[in-house]
Amino acid sequence: MFFPVTFIMSILWIAVFSYLMVWWTETLGRTLGLGAKPEIMGLTLIAAGTSVPDLITSVIVARKGLGDMAVSSSLGSNLFDICVGLPIPWLIAIAAGKKVYRGINAEY
């Protein structure tokens, strides 16, 4: 009965916390002087931070004697990120009519 409300609220919470996570990461990078480009620094720290849950689950599963499951969890997560997480924003941008950067020497 409350499914639509809870679903929308969960999406809003994810959006708010994602914004705050990026903002805090950029602020931390500027405070520590980690580089001139906050986007690169933010992506690097956030990528490391999002790998921590995979590490924890892999260690827990490996301690239970399921090494294959630990390795497949890490590989599966990275493959999903590369095969789904990267193309979807590009496809949305292309569908919206925006030009997508294609490489170092490519035109926009």
Coordinates of N, CA and C in Angstrom, one line a residue:
M1 N 0.8 -1.2 0.0 CA 0.0 0.0 0.0 C 0.9 1.3 0.0
F2 N 1.9 1.3 0.8 CA 2.8 2.4 0.8 C 4.0 2.3 -0.1
F3 N 4.0 1.3 -1.0 CA 5.2 1.1 -1.8 C 5.6 2.3 -2.6
P4 N 4.7 3.0 -3.3 CA 5.2 4.2 -4.1 C 5.9 5.2 -3.2
V5 N 5.3 5.5 -2.1 CA 5.9 6.5 -1.2 C 7.2 6.1 -0.7
T6 N 7.4 4.9 -0.2 CA 8.6 4.4 0.3 C 9.7 4.3 -0.8
F7 N 9.3 4.0 -2.0 CA 10.2 3.9 -3.1 C 10.7 5.3 -3.5
I8 N 9.9 6.3 -3.6 CA 10.3 7.6 -3.9 C 11.1 8.2 -2.8
M9 N 10.8 7.9 -1.5 CA 11.6 8.4 -0.4 C 13.0 7.8 -0.4
S10 N 13.1 6.5 -0.7 CA 14.4 5.9 -0.8 C 15.3 6.5 -1.9
I11 N 14.7 6.8 -3.0 CA 15.4 7.5 -4.1 C 15.9 8.9 -3.7
L12 N 15.0 9.6 -3.0 CA 15.4 10.9 -2.5 C 16.5 10.9 -1.5
W13 N 16.5 9.9 -0.6 CA 17.5 9.7 0.4 C 18.9 9.4 -0.3
I14 N 18.8 8.5 -1.3 CA 20.0 8.2 -2.1 C 20.6 9.4 -2.8
A15 N 19.7 10.2 -3.4 CA 20.1 11.4 -4.1 C 20.8 12.4 -3.1
V16 N 20.1 12.6 -2.0 CA 20.7 13.6 -1.0 C 22.0 13.1 -0.5
F17 N 22.1 11.8 -0.1 CA 23.4 11.4 0.5 C 24.5 11.3 -0.6
S18 N 24.1 11.0 -1.9 CA 25.1 11.0 -2.9 C 25.7 12.4 -3.1
Y19 N 24.8 13.4 -3.1 CA 25.2 14.8 -3.2 C 26.2 15.2 -2.1
L20 N 25.8 14.9 -0.9 CA 26.6 15.2 0.3 C 27.9 14.5 0.3
M21 N 27.9 13.2 -0.2 CA 29.2 12.5 -0.3 C 30.2 13.1 -1.2
V22 N 29.7 13.5 -2.4 CA 30.6 14.2 -3.3 C 31.0 15.6 -2.8
W23 N 30.1 16.3 -2.2 CA 30.5 17.6 -1.6 C 31.5 17.5 -0.5
W24 N 31.3 16.5 0.4 CA 32.3 16.3 1.5 C 33.6 15.9 1.0
T25 N 33.6 15.0 -0.1 CA 34.9 14.6 -0.6 C 35.7 15.7 -1.3
E26 N 35.0 16.5 -2.1 CA 35.6 17.7 -2.7 C 36.2 18.6 -1.6
T27 N 35.4 18.9 -0.6 CA 35.8 19.8 0.5 C 37.1 19.2 1.2
L28 N 37.1 17.9 1.5 CA 38.2 17.2 2.1 C 39.5 17.4 1.2
G29 N 39.3 17.2 -0.1 CA 40.4 17.3 -1.0 C 41.0 18.7 -1.1
R30 N 40.1 19.7 -1.1 CA 40.6 21.1 -1.1 C 41.3 21.4 0.2
T31 N 40.8 20.9 1.3 CA 41.4 21.2 2.6 C 42.7 20.5 2.7
L32 N 42.9 19.3 2.2 CA 44.2 18.6 2.3 C 45.1 19.0 1.2
G33 N 44.6 19.7 0.2 CA 45.5 20.1 -0.9 C 45.8 18.9 -1.8
L34 N 44.9 18.1 -2.1 CA 45.2 16.9 -2.9 C 45.1 17.0 -4.4
G35 N 45.0 18.2 -4.9 CA 45.0 18.4 -6.3 C 44.2 19.6 -6.8
A36 N 44.5 20.0 -8.0 CA 43.8 21.2 -8.5 C 42.4 20.9 -9.0
K37 N 42.2 19.6 -9.5 CA 40.9 19.3 -10.0 C 40.1 18.4 -9.0
P38 N 39.1 19.1 -8.4 CA 38.3 18.3 -7.4 C 37.5 17.2 -7.9
E39 N 37.2 17.2 -9.2 CA 36.4 16.1 -9.8 C 37.2 14.9 -9.8
I40 N 38.5 15.0 -10.3 CA 39.3 13.8 -10.3 C 39.6 13.2 -8.9
M41 N 39.9 14.1 -8.0 CA 40.1 13.7 -6.6 C 38.9 13.1 -6.0
G42 N 37.7 13.7 -6.3 CA 36.5 13.2 -5.7 C 36.1 11.8 -6.3
L43 N 36.3 11.6 -7.6 CA 36.0 10.3 -8.2 C 37.0 9.3 -7.6
T44 N 38.3 9.6 -7.4 CA 39.2 8.7 -6.9 C 38.9 8.3 -5.4
L45 N 38.6 9.2 -4.6 CA 38.2 8.9 -3.2 C 36.9 8.2 -3.1
I46 N 35.9 8.6 -3.9 CA 34.6 7.9 -3.9 C 34.8 6.5 -4.4
A47 N 35.6 6.3 -5.5 CA 35.8 4.9 -6.0 C 36.4 4.0 -4.9
A48 N 37.4 4.6 -4.2 CA 38.0 3.8 -3.1 C 37.0 3.5 -2.0
G49 N 36.1 4.5 -1.7 CA 35.1 4.3 -0.6 C 34.1 3.3 -1.0
T50 N 33.7 3.3 -2.3 CA 32.6 2.3 -2.6 C 33.2 0.9 -2.8
S51 N 34.5 0.7 -2.8 CA 35.1 -0.6 -2.8 C 35.2 -1.2 -1.4
V52 N 35.1 -0.4 -0.4 CA 35.2 -1.0 1.0 C 34.1 -2.0 1.3
P53 N 32.8 -1.8 0.9 CA 31.8 -2.8 1.2 C 32.1 -4.1 0.5
D54 N 32.6 -4.1 -0.7 CA 33.0 -5.3 -1.5 C 34.2 -6.0 -0.7
L55 N 35.1 -5.2 -0.2 CA 36.2 -5.8 0.5 C 35.7 -6.5 1.8
I56 N 34.9 -5.9 2.5 CA 34.4 -6.4 3.8 C 33.6 -7.7 3.5
T57 N 32.7 -7.7 2.5 CA 31.9 -8.9 2.2 C 32.9 -10.0 1.7
S58 N 33.9 -9.7 0.9 CA 34.8 -10.8 0.5 C 35.6 -11.4 1.6
V59 N 36.0 -10.5 2.5 CA 36.8 -11.1 3.7 C 35.9 -11.9 4.6
I60 N 34.6 -11.5 4.8 CA 33.7 -12.3 5.6 C 33.5 -13.7 5.0
V61 N 33.2 -13.7 3.7 CA 32.9 -14.9 3.0 C 34.2 -15.8 2.9
A62 N 35.3 -15.2 2.7 CA 36.6 -16.0 2.6 C 36.9 -16.6 4.0
R63 N 36.6 -15.9 5.0 CA 36.8 -16.5 6.4 C 35.9 -17.7 6.6
K64 N 34.8 -17.8 6.0 CA 33.9 -18.9 6.1 C 34.3 -20.1 5.2
G65 N 35.4 -19.9 4.5 CA 35.9 -21.0 3.6 C 35.4 -21.0 2.2
L66 N 34.7 -19.9 1.8 CA 34.1 -19.8 0.5 C 34.9 -18.8 -0.4
G67 N 36.2 -19.2 -0.7 CA 37.1 -18.3 -1.5 C 36.5 -18.0 -2.9
D68 N 35.9 -19.0 -3.5 CA 35.4 -18.8 -4.9 C 34.3 -17.7 -4.8
M69 N 33.5 -17.7 -3.8 CA 32.4 -16.7 -3.7 C 33.0 -15.4 -3.4
A70 N 34.1 -15.3 -2.6 CA 34.7 -14.0 -2.4 C 35.3 -13.4 -3.6
V71 N 35.9 -14.2 -4.4 CA 36.5 -13.7 -5.7 C 35.4 -13.3 -6.7
S72 N 34.4 -14.1 -6.8 CA 33.3 -13.8 -7.8 C 32.5 -12.6 -7.3
S73 N 32.4 -12.3 -6.1 CA 31.7 -11.1 -5.6 C 32.4 -9.9 -6.1
S74 N 33.7 -9.9 -5.9 CA 34.5 -8.7 -6.3 C 34.5 -8.5 -7.8
L75 N 34.7 -9.6 -8.5 CA 34.7 -9.6 -10.0 C 33.4 -9.2 -10.5
G76 N 32.3 -9.8 -10.0 CA 31.0 -9.4 -10.5 C 30.6 -8.0 -10.2
S77 N 31.0 -7.5 -9.1 CA 30.7 -6.1 -8.8 C 31.4 -5.1 -9.8
N78 N 32.7 -5.4 -10.1 CA 33.4 -4.6 -11.0 C 32.9 -4.7 -12.4
L79 N 32.6 -5.9 -12.8 CA 32.0 -6.1 -14.2 C 30.7 -5.4 -14.3
F80 N 29.8 -5.4 -13.3 CA 28.6 -4.7 -13.3 C 28.8 -3.2 -13.5
D81 N 29.8 -2.7 -12.7 CA 30.1 -1.2 -12.8 C 30.5 -0.8 -14.2
I82 N 31.4 -1.7 -14.8 CA 31.9 -1.3 -16.1 C 30.9 -1.5 -17.2
C83 N 30.1 -2.6 -17.1 CA 29.2 -3.0 -18.2 C 27.8 -2.3 -18.1
V84 N 27.5 -1.8 -16.9 CA 26.2 -1.2 -16.7 C 26.3 0.2 -16.2
G85 N 27.2 0.4 -15.2 CA 27.3 1.7 -14.6 C 27.9 2.8 -15.5
L86 N 28.8 2.4 -16.4 CA 29.4 3.4 -17.3 C 28.5 3.7 -18.5
P87 N 28.0 2.7 -19.2 CA 27.2 3.0 -20.4 C 25.9 3.7 -20.2
I88 N 25.2 3.4 -19.1 CA 23.9 4.0 -18.9 C 23.9 5.5 -18.9
P89 N 24.8 6.2 -18.2 CA 24.8 7.7 -18.2 C 25.1 8.2 -19.6
W90 N 26.0 7.5 -20.3 CA 26.3 7.9 -21.7 C 25.1 7.8 -22.6
L91 N 24.4 6.6 -22.5 CA 23.2 6.5 -23.3 C 22.1 7.5 -23.0
I92 N 22.0 7.8 -21.7 CA 21.0 8.9 -21.4 C 21.4 10.2 -21.9
A93 N 22.7 10.5 -21.9 CA 23.2 11.8 -22.4 C 23.0 11.9 -23.9
I94 N 23.3 10.8 -24.6 CA 23.1 10.7 -26.1 C 21.6 10.8 -26.4
A95 N 20.7 10.2 -25.7 CA 19.3 10.2 -25.9 C 18.8 11.7 -25.7
A96 N 19.4 12.4 -24.7 CA 19.0 13.8 -24.5 C 19.6 14.7 -25.5
G97 N 20.4 14.3 -26.4 CA 20.9 15.1 -27.4 C 22.2 15.8 -27.1
K98 N 22.9 15.4 -26.0 CA 24.1 16.0 -25.6 C 25.3 15.3 -26.3
K99 N 26.3 16.1 -26.6 CA 27.5 15.5 -27.3 C 28.4 14.9 -26.2
V100 N 28.9 13.7 -26.4 CA 29.6 12.9 -25.4 C 31.1 12.9 -25.8
Y101 N 32.0 13.2 -24.9 CA 33.4 13.2 -25.1 C 33.9 11.8 -25.4
R102 N 34.6 11.6 -26.5 CA 35.0 10.3 -27.0 C 36.4 9.9 -26.9
G103 N 37.3 10.8 -26.5 CA 38.7 10.5 -26.4 C 39.6 11.7 -26.3
I104 N 40.9 11.5 -26.2 CA 41.8 12.6 -26.0 C 41.8 13.5 -27.2
N105 N 41.9 13.0 -28.4 CA 42.0 13.8 -29.7 C 40.7 14.0 -30.4
A106 N 39.6 13.4 -29.8 CA 38.3 13.5 -30.5 C 37.6 14.8 -30.3
E107 N 36.7 15.1 -31.2 CA 35.9 16.3 -31.1 C 34.8 16.1 -30.2
Y108 N 34.2 17.1 -29.6 CA 33.1 17.0 -28.7 C 31.8 16.8 -29.5

